[in-house]
mmCIF file of C-alpha atoms and ligand atoms in Angstrom:
data_model
loop_
_atom_site.group_PDB
_atom_site.id
_atom_site.type_symbol
_atom_site.label_atom_id
_atom_site.label_comp_id
_atom_site.label_asym_id
_atom_site.label_seq_id
_atom_site.Cartn_x
_atom_site.Cartn_y
_atom_site.Cartn_z
ATOM 1 C CA UNK A 1 3.053 17.473 -11.522
ATOM 2 C CA UNK A 2 1.195 14.248 -10.996
ATOM 3 C CA UNK A 3 2.050 10.569 -10.861
ATOM 4 C CA UNK A 4 -0.467 10.127 -13.643
ATOM 5 C CA UNK A 5 1.896 11.962 -15.919
ATOM 6 C CA UNK A 6 4.867 9.778 -15.082
ATOM 7 C CA UNK A 7 6.445 8.577 -18.311
ATOM 8 C CA UNK A 8 7.056 5.168 -16.731
ATOM 9 C CA UNK A 9 3.577 4.593 -15.463
ATOM 10 C CA UNK A 10 1.657 3.612 -18.557
ATOM 11 C CA UNK A 11 4.325 1.226 -19.802
ATOM 12 C CA UNK A 12 4.818 -0.505 -16.489
ATOM 13 C CA UNK A 13 1.308 -0.909 -15.205
ATOM 14 C CA UNK A 14 -0.070 -3.060 -17.989
ATOM 15 C CA UNK A 15 0.265 -6.702 -17.251
ATOM 16 C CA UNK A 16 2.673 -6.178 -14.395
ATOM 17 C CA UNK A 17 2.437 -8.987 -11.923
ATOM 18 C CA UNK A 18 3.198 -8.714 -8.228
ATOM 19 C CA UNK A 19 4.633 -12.200 -8.220
ATOM 20 C CA UNK A 20 6.757 -11.805 -5.158
ATOM 21 C CA UNK A 21 3.896 -10.466 -3.100
ATOM 22 C CA UNK A 22 1.579 -13.295 -4.018
ATOM 23 C CA UNK A 23 4.333 -15.899 -3.838
ATOM 24 C CA UNK A 24 4.686 -15.452 -0.112
ATOM 25 C CA UNK A 25 1.008 -16.105 0.391
ATOM 26 C CA UNK A 26 -0.217 -19.619 0.963
ATOM 27 C CA UNK A 27 -3.163 -20.985 -1.006
ATOM 28 C CA UNK A 28 -6.434 -22.159 0.435
ATOM 29 C CA UNK A 29 -9.706 -23.121 -1.133
ATOM 30 C CA UNK A 30 -12.580 -20.672 -0.912
ATOM 31 C CA UNK A 31 -14.743 -18.976 -3.532
ATOM 32 C CA UNK A 32 -17.626 -16.536 -3.678
ATOM 33 C CA UNK A 33 -20.689 -15.559 -5.575
ATOM 34 C CA UNK A 34 -22.017 -12.149 -6.472
ATOM 35 C CA UNK A 35 -24.989 -10.492 -4.835
ATOM 36 C CA UNK A 36 -28.067 -11.632 -6.760
ATOM 37 C CA UNK A 37 -26.102 -14.591 -8.106
ATOM 38 C CA UNK A 38 -26.150 -13.484 -11.730
ATOM 39 C CA UNK A 39 -22.483 -14.230 -12.208
ATOM 40 C CA UNK A 40 -19.894 -16.077 -10.172
ATOM 41 C CA UNK A 41 -16.782 -14.499 -8.731
ATOM 42 C CA UNK A 42 -14.478 -17.386 -8.143
ATOM 43 C CA UNK A 43 -14.015 -21.108 -8.180
ATOM 44 C CA UNK A 44 -12.630 -23.298 -5.429
ATOM 45 C CA UNK A 45 -9.072 -22.141 -6.159
ATOM 46 C CA UNK A 46 -9.987 -18.499 -5.979
ATOM 47 C CA UNK A 47 -9.598 -18.011 -9.721
ATOM 48 C CA UNK A 48 -12.147 -15.734 -11.294
ATOM 49 C CA UNK A 49 -14.831 -17.529 -13.263
ATOM 50 C CA UNK A 50 -17.898 -16.395 -15.187
ATOM 51 C CA UNK A 51 -18.051 -14.032 -18.095
ATOM 52 C CA UNK A 52 -17.174 -10.385 -17.789
ATOM 53 C CA UNK A 53 -19.184 -7.958 -19.881
ATOM 54 C CA UNK A 54 -16.873 -5.003 -20.581
ATOM 55 C CA UNK A 55 -19.828 -2.992 -21.819
ATOM 56 C CA UNK A 56 -21.996 -3.475 -18.727
ATOM 57 C CA UNK A 57 -23.152 -0.192 -17.223
ATOM 58 C CA UNK A 58 -21.810 0.640 -13.763
ATOM 59 C CA UNK A 59 -24.753 0.035 -11.428
ATOM 60 C CA UNK A 60 -26.034 3.129 -9.662
ATOM 61 C CA UNK A 61 -26.339 3.224 -5.893
ATOM 62 C CA UNK A 62 -23.612 0.668 -5.156
ATOM 63 C CA UNK A 63 -22.699 0.653 -1.479
ATOM 64 C CA UNK A 64 -18.900 0.888 -1.484
ATOM 65 C CA UNK A 65 -17.119 0.832 1.871
ATOM 66 C CA UNK A 66 -13.447 1.538 2.593
ATOM 67 C CA UNK A 67 -11.864 -0.302 5.515
ATOM 68 C CA UNK A 68 -8.241 0.896 5.917
ATOM 69 C CA UNK A 69 -5.599 -0.589 8.232
ATOM 70 C CA UNK A 70 -6.475 2.226 10.613
ATOM 71 C CA UNK A 71 -8.609 5.353 10.300
ATOM 72 C CA UNK A 72 -6.366 7.935 11.947
ATOM 73 C CA UNK A 73 -3.439 7.594 9.529
ATOM 74 C CA UNK A 74 -3.115 10.560 7.128
ATOM 75 C CA UNK A 75 -2.085 8.181 4.319
ATOM 76 C CA UNK A 76 -5.422 6.384 4.513
ATOM 77 C CA UNK A 77 -7.322 9.638 4.874
ATOM 78 C CA UNK A 78 -5.894 10.660 1.496
ATOM 79 C CA UNK A 79 -6.389 7.244 -0.148
ATOM 80 C CA UNK A 80 -9.940 6.859 1.087
ATOM 81 C CA UNK A 81 -10.846 10.372 0.004
ATOM 82 C CA UNK A 82 -9.613 9.395 -3.457
ATOM 83 C CA UNK A 83 -11.989 6.436 -3.223
ATOM 84 C CA UNK A 84 -14.796 8.721 -2.142
ATOM 85 C CA UNK A 85 -14.380 10.938 -5.186
ATOM 86 C CA UNK A 86 -14.588 7.884 -7.474
ATOM 87 C CA UNK A 87 -17.679 6.572 -5.688
ATOM 88 C CA UNK A 88 -19.339 9.971 -6.086
ATOM 89 C CA UNK A 89 -18.483 10.030 -9.801
ATOM 90 C CA UNK A 90 -19.989 6.558 -10.130
ATOM 91 C CA UNK A 91 -23.165 7.577 -8.249
ATOM 92 C CA UNK A 92 -22.590 5.105 -5.450
ATOM 93 C CA UNK A 93 -22.826 5.367 -1.660
ATOM 94 C CA UNK A 94 -19.440 5.784 0.052
ATOM 95 C CA UNK A 95 -18.502 5.099 3.620
ATOM 96 C CA UNK A 96 -15.292 4.599 5.569
ATOM 97 C CA UNK A 97 -15.077 2.497 8.727
ATOM 98 C CA UNK A 98 -12.148 0.968 10.561
ATOM 99 C CA UNK A 99 -10.077 0.549 13.714
ATOM 100 C CA UNK A 100 -7.984 3.288 15.281
ATOM 101 C CA UNK A 101 -5.095 0.864 15.801
ATOM 102 C CA UNK A 102 -3.549 -1.304 13.115
ATOM 103 C CA UNK A 103 -3.952 -4.665 14.864
ATOM 104 C CA UNK A 104 -3.949 -8.049 13.154
ATOM 105 C CA UNK A 105 -7.548 -8.952 13.910
ATOM 106 C CA UNK A 106 -9.060 -5.500 14.519
ATOM 107 C CA UNK A 107 -10.660 -5.414 11.054
ATOM 108 C CA UNK A 108 -12.730 -8.601 11.355
ATOM 109 C CA UNK A 109 -15.735 -7.153 13.208
ATOM 110 C CA UNK A 110 -15.941 -4.299 10.679
ATOM 111 C CA UNK A 111 -16.040 -6.765 7.776
ATOM 112 C CA UNK A 112 -18.826 -8.742 9.448
ATOM 113 C CA UNK A 113 -20.872 -5.601 10.057
ATOM 114 C CA UNK A 114 -20.388 -4.352 6.489
ATOM 115 C CA UNK A 115 -21.519 -7.729 5.184
ATOM 116 C CA UNK A 116 -24.607 -7.722 7.391
ATOM 117 C CA UNK A 117 -25.420 -4.245 6.105
ATOM 118 C CA UNK A 118 -25.539 -5.547 2.523
ATOM 119 C CA UNK A 119 -22.431 -3.702 1.370
ATOM 120 C CA UNK A 120 -21.818 -4.288 -2.346
ATOM 121 C CA UNK A 121 -18.078 -3.613 -2.323
ATOM 122 C CA UNK A 122 -15.575 -3.807 0.534
ATOM 123 C CA UNK A 123 -12.235 -2.123 -0.206
ATOM 124 C CA UNK A 124 -9.662 -2.963 2.438
ATOM 125 C CA UNK A 125 -5.940 -2.837 3.282
ATOM 126 C CA UNK A 126 -4.998 -5.897 5.335
ATOM 127 C CA UNK A 127 -3.163 -5.622 8.635
ATOM 128 C CA UNK A 128 -2.665 -9.377 8.464
ATOM 129 C CA UNK A 129 -3.148 -11.602 5.388
ATOM 130 C CA UNK A 130 -4.696 -14.486 7.330
ATOM 131 C CA UNK A 131 -6.723 -12.828 10.064
ATOM 132 C CA UNK A 132 -9.332 -11.301 7.752
ATOM 133 C CA UNK A 133 -9.526 -14.065 5.144
ATOM 134 C CA UNK A 134 -12.475 -15.977 6.635
ATOM 135 C CA UNK A 135 -14.561 -12.849 7.252
ATOM 136 C CA UNK A 136 -13.894 -11.598 3.729
ATOM 137 C CA UNK A 137 -14.954 -14.877 2.194
ATOM 138 C CA UNK A 138 -18.120 -14.884 4.330
ATOM 139 C CA UNK A 139 -18.851 -11.397 2.993
ATOM 140 C CA UNK A 140 -18.249 -12.629 -0.575
ATOM 141 C CA UNK A 141 -20.599 -15.556 -0.041
ATOM 142 C CA UNK A 142 -23.186 -13.053 1.176
ATOM 143 C CA UNK A 143 -22.786 -11.159 -2.101
ATOM 144 C CA UNK A 144 -20.093 -8.534 -1.610
ATOM 145 C CA UNK A 145 -17.166 -7.999 -3.952
ATOM 146 C CA UNK A 146 -13.877 -7.613 -2.099
ATOM 147 C CA UNK A 147 -11.018 -5.455 -3.327
ATOM 148 C CA UNK A 148 -7.805 -5.246 -1.338
ATOM 149 C CA UNK A 149 -5.611 -2.232 -1.883
ATOM 150 C CA UNK A 150 -2.261 -1.174 -0.391
ATOM 151 C CA UNK A 151 -1.815 -4.444 1.591
ATOM 152 C CA UNK A 152 -3.231 -7.727 0.330
ATOM 153 C CA UNK A 153 -4.871 -10.710 1.982
ATOM 154 C CA UNK A 154 -4.431 -14.121 0.332
ATOM 155 C CA UNK A 155 -5.552 -14.108 -3.309
ATOM 156 C CA UNK A 156 -8.344 -16.593 -2.626
ATOM 157 C CA UNK A 157 -9.933 -14.257 -0.067
ATOM 158 C CA UNK A 158 -10.634 -11.345 -2.399
ATOM 159 C CA UNK A 159 -11.675 -10.621 -5.988
ATOM 160 C CA UNK A 160 -8.833 -8.252 -6.881
ATOM 161 C CA UNK A 161 -5.829 -6.503 -5.332
ATOM 162 C CA UNK A 162 -4.909 -2.959 -6.306
ATOM 163 C CA UNK A 163 -1.178 -2.746 -5.704
ATOM 164 C CA UNK A 164 0.419 0.695 -5.429
ATOM 165 C CA UNK A 165 3.538 -0.425 -7.345
ATOM 166 C CA UNK A 166 5.245 -3.748 -7.811
ATOM 167 C CA UNK A 167 6.771 -5.040 -4.594
ATOM 168 C CA UNK A 168 10.048 -5.505 -6.466
ATOM 169 C CA UNK A 169 9.975 -1.889 -7.668
ATOM 170 C CA UNK A 170 9.406 -0.590 -4.135
ATOM 171 C CA UNK A 171 12.212 -2.725 -2.689
ATOM 172 C CA UNK A 172 14.675 -1.638 -5.396
ATOM 173 C CA UNK A 173 13.745 1.990 -4.902
ATOM 174 C CA UNK A 174 14.196 1.897 -1.122
ATOM 175 C CA UNK A 175 17.565 0.136 -1.235
ATOM 176 C CA UNK A 176 18.846 2.459 -3.955
ATOM 177 C CA UNK A 177 17.804 5.548 -1.975
ATOM 178 C CA UNK A 178 19.539 4.460 1.241
ATOM 179 C CA UNK A 179 22.639 3.319 -0.633
ATOM 180 C CA UNK A 180 22.964 6.715 -2.305
ATOM 181 C CA UNK A 181 22.565 8.448 1.034
ATOM 182 C CA UNK A 182 25.184 6.413 2.948
ATOM 183 C CA UNK A 183 27.734 6.243 0.151
ATOM 184 C CA UNK A 184 27.040 2.560 -0.497
ATOM 185 C CA UNK A 185 28.552 1.388 2.749
ATOM 186 C CA UNK A 186 27.588 0.710 6.374
ATOM 187 C CA UNK A 187 24.970 -0.685 8.723
ATOM 188 C CA UNK A 188 21.305 -0.025 8.086
ATOM 189 C CA UNK A 189 18.065 -0.973 9.824
ATOM 190 C CA UNK A 190 14.442 -1.167 8.750
ATOM 191 C CA UNK A 191 11.698 0.474 10.800
ATOM 192 C CA UNK A 192 8.507 -1.248 9.681
ATOM 193 C CA UNK A 193 4.832 -0.981 10.580
ATOM 194 C CA UNK A 194 3.072 -4.002 12.126
ATOM 195 C CA UNK A 195 4.873 -7.380 12.138
ATOM 196 C CA UNK A 196 2.178 -9.131 10.071
ATOM 197 C CA UNK A 197 1.464 -6.450 7.436
ATOM 198 C CA UNK A 198 1.454 -8.191 4.060
ATOM 199 C CA UNK A 199 2.830 -5.239 2.131
ATOM 200 C CA UNK A 200 5.622 -4.443 4.597
ATOM 201 C CA UNK A 201 6.793 -8.043 4.832
ATOM 202 C CA UNK A 202 6.821 -8.531 1.066
ATOM 203 C CA UNK A 203 8.873 -5.325 0.641
ATOM 204 C CA UNK A 204 11.334 -6.238 3.410
ATOM 205 C CA UNK A 205 11.926 -9.725 1.990
ATOM 206 C CA UNK A 206 12.627 -8.211 -1.419
ATOM 207 C CA UNK A 207 14.902 -5.536 0.073
ATOM 208 C CA UNK A 208 16.965 -8.341 1.619
ATOM 209 C CA UNK A 209 17.183 -9.978 -1.788
ATOM 210 C CA UNK A 210 18.118 -6.680 -3.403
ATOM 211 C CA UNK A 211 20.897 -6.201 -0.840
ATOM 212 C CA UNK A 212 22.585 -9.404 -2.045
ATOM 213 C CA UNK A 213 23.470 -7.643 -5.329
ATOM 214 C CA UNK A 214 27.241 -6.954 -5.683
ATOM 215 C CA UNK A 215 26.762 -3.173 -5.661
ATOM 216 C CA UNK A 216 25.305 -3.413 -2.155
ATOM 217 C CA UNK A 217 27.873 -5.853 -0.733
ATOM 218 C CA UNK A 218 29.180 -3.248 1.729
ATOM 219 C CA UNK A 219 25.755 -2.570 3.203
ATOM 220 C CA UNK A 220 24.625 -4.662 6.174
ATOM 221 C CA UNK A 221 20.995 -4.822 7.267
ATOM 222 C CA UNK A 222 21.333 -5.341 11.021
ATOM 223 C CA UNK A 223 17.721 -5.543 12.191
ATOM 224 C CA UNK A 224 14.062 -4.788 11.567
ATOM 225 C CA UNK A 225 12.102 -2.898 14.222
ATOM 226 C CA UNK A 226 8.303 -2.561 14.330
ATOM 227 C CA UNK A 227 6.617 0.723 15.166
ATOM 228 C CA UNK A 228 3.129 -0.723 14.526
ATOM 229 C CA UNK A 229 2.141 2.343 12.487
ATOM 230 C CA UNK A 230 1.891 4.106 15.844
ATOM 231 C CA UNK A 231 3.650 7.460 16.050
ATOM 232 C CA UNK A 232 4.966 7.142 19.616
ATOM 233 C CA UNK A 233 6.086 3.543 19.255
ATOM 234 C CA UNK A 234 7.832 4.344 15.964
ATOM 235 C CA UNK A 235 9.602 7.292 17.632
ATOM 236 C CA UNK A 236 10.776 5.083 20.514
ATOM 237 C CA UNK A 237 11.853 2.284 18.210
ATOM 238 C CA UNK A 238 14.026 4.761 16.283
ATOM 239 C CA UNK A 239 15.644 5.876 19.516
ATOM 240 C CA UNK A 240 16.155 2.200 20.428
ATOM 241 C CA UNK A 241 17.800 1.446 17.092
ATOM 242 C CA UNK A 242 20.343 4.202 17.571
ATOM 243 C CA UNK A 243 21.102 3.077 21.126
ATOM 244 C CA UNK A 244 21.565 -0.551 20.062
ATOM 245 C CA UNK A 245 23.590 0.286 16.955
ATOM 246 C CA UNK A 246 25.607 3.487 17.616
ATOM 247 C CA UNK A 247 27.409 3.007 14.294
ATOM 248 C CA UNK A 248 24.175 2.798 12.294
ATOM 249 C CA UNK A 249 24.508 4.673 8.997
ATOM 250 C CA UNK A 250 20.909 4.676 7.820
ATOM 251 C CA UNK A 251 17.285 3.684 8.341
ATOM 252 C CA UNK A 252 14.698 2.641 5.778
ATOM 253 C CA UNK A 253 11.147 3.100 7.056
ATOM 254 C CA UNK A 254 8.676 1.958 4.377
ATOM 255 C CA UNK A 255 5.656 3.286 6.277
ATOM 256 C CA UNK A 256 4.314 6.819 6.299
ATOM 257 C CA UNK A 257 3.811 6.726 10.067
ATOM 258 C CA UNK A 258 7.248 5.235 10.759
ATOM 259 C CA UNK A 259 9.283 7.499 8.494
ATOM 260 C CA UNK A 260 7.638 10.665 9.857
ATOM 261 C CA UNK A 261 8.224 9.595 13.484
ATOM 262 C CA UNK A 262 11.818 8.566 12.749
ATOM 263 C CA UNK A 263 12.443 11.916 11.048
ATOM 264 C CA UNK A 264 11.056 13.760 14.053
ATOM 265 C CA UNK A 265 13.367 11.828 16.362
ATOM 266 C CA UNK A 266 16.440 12.353 14.189
ATOM 267 C CA UNK A 267 15.769 16.048 13.612
ATOM 268 C CA UNK A 268 15.870 16.718 17.357
ATOM 269 C CA UNK A 269 18.879 14.535 18.037
ATOM 270 C CA UNK A 270 22.648 14.543 17.638
ATOM 271 C CA UNK A 271 22.146 12.169 14.666
ATOM 272 C CA UNK A 272 20.475 14.758 12.449
ATOM 273 C CA UNK A 273 22.233 14.857 9.079
ATOM 274 C CA UNK A 274 24.582 12.050 10.222
ATOM 275 C CA UNK A 275 22.257 9.056 10.133
ATOM 276 C CA UNK A 276 20.430 8.840 6.817
ATOM 277 C CA UNK A 277 16.696 8.203 6.704
ATOM 278 C CA UNK A 278 14.576 7.237 3.749
ATOM 279 C CA UNK A 279 11.339 5.354 3.309
ATOM 280 C CA UNK A 280 7.790 5.784 2.106
ATOM 281 C CA UNK A 281 6.245 9.022 3.333
ATOM 282 C CA UNK A 282 3.682 11.610 2.393
ATOM 283 C CA UNK A 283 5.192 14.876 1.167
ATOM 284 C CA UNK A 284 3.075 16.881 3.624
ATOM 285 C CA UNK A 285 4.332 14.900 6.632
ATOM 286 C CA UNK A 286 7.944 14.933 5.444
ATOM 287 C CA UNK A 287 8.310 18.477 4.078
ATOM 288 C CA UNK A 288 9.704 20.048 7.262
ATOM 289 C CA UNK A 289 12.313 17.287 7.615
ATOM 290 C CA UNK A 290 13.489 17.676 4.031
ATOM 291 C CA UNK A 291 13.757 21.431 4.556
ATOM 292 C CA UNK A 292 15.689 21.108 7.832
ATOM 293 C CA UNK A 293 18.180 18.663 6.307
ATOM 294 C CA UNK A 294 17.139 15.537 8.257
ATOM 295 C CA UNK A 295 15.943 13.705 5.137
ATOM 296 C CA UNK A 296 17.400 13.932 1.634
ATOM 297 C CA UNK A 297 14.967 11.811 -0.397
ATOM 298 C CA UNK A 298 12.069 9.392 0.113
ATOM 299 C CA UNK A 299 9.336 7.938 -2.040
ATOM 300 C CA UNK A 300 5.599 7.259 -2.337
ATOM 301 C CA UNK A 301 2.831 6.868 -4.888
ATOM 302 C CA UNK A 302 -0.254 9.052 -4.941
ATOM 303 C CA UNK A 303 -2.518 7.549 -2.252
ATOM 304 C CA UNK A 304 -5.562 9.393 -3.639
ATOM 305 C CA UNK A 305 -5.083 7.730 -7.016
ATOM 306 C CA UNK A 306 -4.722 4.367 -5.272
ATOM 307 C CA UNK A 307 -8.090 4.752 -3.527
ATOM 308 C CA UNK A 308 -9.690 6.117 -6.698
ATOM 309 C CA UNK A 309 -8.507 3.105 -8.686
ATOM 310 C CA UNK A 310 -9.639 0.652 -5.991
ATOM 311 C CA UNK A 311 -13.159 2.136 -6.003
ATOM 312 C CA UNK A 312 -13.323 1.801 -9.789
ATOM 313 C CA UNK A 313 -12.195 -1.819 -9.584
ATOM 314 C CA UNK A 314 -14.873 -2.536 -6.964
ATOM 315 C CA UNK A 315 -17.653 -0.889 -8.959
ATOM 316 C CA UNK A 316 -16.565 -2.694 -12.137
ATOM 317 C CA UNK A 317 -16.600 -6.044 -10.304
ATOM 318 C CA UNK A 318 -20.010 -5.384 -8.760
ATOM 319 C CA UNK A 319 -21.394 -4.380 -12.161
ATOM 320 C CA UNK A 320 -20.061 -7.448 -14.001
ATOM 321 C CA UNK A 321 -17.633 -5.457 -16.156
ATOM 322 C CA UNK A 322 -14.747 -7.517 -14.824
ATOM 323 C CA UNK A 323 -14.475 -10.698 -12.767
ATOM 324 C CA UNK A 324 -10.874 -10.229 -11.631
ATOM 325 C CA UNK A 325 -9.452 -12.648 -14.225
ATOM 326 C CA UNK A 326 -5.998 -12.086 -15.706
ATOM 327 C CA UNK A 327 -6.084 -10.174 -18.969
ATOM 328 C CA UNK A 328 -9.395 -8.365 -18.413
ATOM 329 C CA UNK A 329 -9.243 -4.681 -19.288
ATOM 330 C CA UNK A 330 -11.204 -1.793 -17.877
ATOM 331 C CA UNK A 331 -11.178 1.979 -17.664
ATOM 332 C CA UNK A 332 -10.777 3.682 -14.296
ATOM 333 C CA UNK A 333 -12.189 7.153 -14.981
ATOM 334 C CA UNK A 334 -9.541 9.882 -15.076
ATOM 335 C CA UNK A 335 -6.711 7.340 -14.589
ATOM 336 C CA UNK A 336 -7.386 5.631 -17.903
ATOM 337 C CA UNK A 337 -7.090 1.999 -18.932
ATOM 338 C CA UNK A 338 -5.790 -0.930 -16.897
ATOM 339 C CA UNK A 339 -5.256 -4.634 -17.483
ATOM 340 C CA UNK A 340 -5.646 -7.176 -14.706
ATOM 341 C CA UNK A 341 -2.497 -9.215 -14.065
ATOM 342 C CA UNK A 342 -1.921 -12.638 -12.562
ATOM 343 C CA UNK A 343 -3.837 -13.470 -9.363
ATOM 344 C CA UNK A 344 -6.183 -10.526 -9.850
ATOM 345 C CA UNK A 345 -3.479 -7.899 -9.285
ATOM 346 C CA UNK A 346 -3.785 -4.408 -10.767
ATOM 347 C CA UNK A 347 -0.747 -2.119 -10.436
ATOM 348 C CA UNK A 348 -1.177 1.643 -10.051
ATOM 349 C CA UNK A 349 2.326 2.577 -11.187
ATOM 350 C CA UNK A 350 5.890 3.186 -9.997
ATOM 351 C CA UNK A 351 6.604 5.330 -6.926
ATOM 352 C CA UNK A 352 7.767 8.914 -7.160
ATOM 353 C CA UNK A 353 10.906 10.111 -5.363
ATOM 354 C CA UNK A 354 10.586 13.348 -3.411
ATOM 355 C CA UNK A 355 13.478 15.614 -2.467
ATOM 356 C CA UNK A 356 14.117 19.307 -1.849
ATOM 357 C CA UNK A 357 13.862 19.973 -5.580
ATOM 358 C CA UNK A 358 10.301 18.762 -6.076
ATOM 359 C CA UNK A 359 8.585 18.355 -2.708
ATOM 360 C CA UNK A 360 6.795 21.687 -2.911
ATOM 361 C CA UNK A 361 4.991 20.566 -6.053
ATOM 362 C CA UNK A 362 2.996 17.993 -4.045
ATOM 363 C CA UNK A 363 0.209 18.519 -1.576
ATOM 364 C CA UNK A 364 -0.896 15.278 0.040
HETATM 365 C C1 LIG B 401 1.545 3.308 6.047
HETATM 366 C C2 LIG B 401 0.880 1.965 5.947
HETATM 367 C C3 LIG B 401 0.588 1.572 4.520
HETATM 368 C C4 LIG B 401 1.798 1.767 3.625
HETATM 369 C C5 LIG B 401 2.270 3.190 3.722
HETATM 370 C C6 LIG B 401 3.486 3.438 2.884
HETATM 371 O O1 LIG B 401 0.622 4.326 5.934
HETATM 372 O O2 LIG B 401 1.720 1.011 6.571
HETATM 373 O O3 LIG B 401 0.151 0.233 4.474
HETATM 374 O O4 LIG B 401 1.512 1.451 2.302
HETATM 375 O O5 LIG B 401 2.583 3.470 5.074
#
């Protein structure tokens, strides 16, 4: 079973706009030009300009680099390997570089180096929307196309953003899952990744909005803790949450690192099976905790497909097939056809929910 076969995916992805995600981002004026200068990538407002040629051949030998939030996170290993397979299909040169810790500014020096190396496409997931903006725009001025995936920078600092699902869809899914698991009533907490992560903050804001719906009126979000996408810190923060709120009914951890660490803590504690835990996790990291009864259900998209799509978007930008403008259409190899939404956002598709009934069908 694959996310690609989801009946919802094709209908939702076309023209879907991650309005909430982009709405929280401020605007600033910066543009970019393509390497060789044959077409322009953006005007002073960051809007794509220039003509796309949907029939342009994908250039061979494109240097496409992946710069994740951090390199030692299994989620990004899977996503970047998906990118690698696309780059190989497209006869480009793939590389992955990045920090071992997901710090706000730790990605800047990597962007500068990639730019100096004449990289054609930088695909990155932002630890902080502002910290990398200047370096990305310098790279664009030097000729690189910039694709964010997973976690965006500001729209004017990149050519396109490949979003894993709409931020609204993720927030709805997470709140629904925890509500089902705590019987629609009680105190909950969020265990997030880093405090500045664009994706996490957009999801948390929308979860708060979702919780104002009448059906969730008996659920109280008491706090948000930050595990920094670090296993040990996430483990300790979980322990801290349960000390501070002994009557906590559930935790939402919308990070693969956080939810796995929280599950490990709960499974070895008196709270196992009593405090609910859901979030965004990889099936391989969560399998044991679903089997031992610590976790009932959690969600994620296919990270490999996300990286694969991002590489296709980058190659299409660098080849002049698309400019990142709303309404442009393109084909992303085995994933099929996509349409670019507002602010250069392309949506992979809705998340999949994993539980004891289906988790063994997934291997990532
Ligand atoms: C972690 C990262 C990533 C997020 C996933 C769900 O690996 O924080 O940005 O999308 O979790």
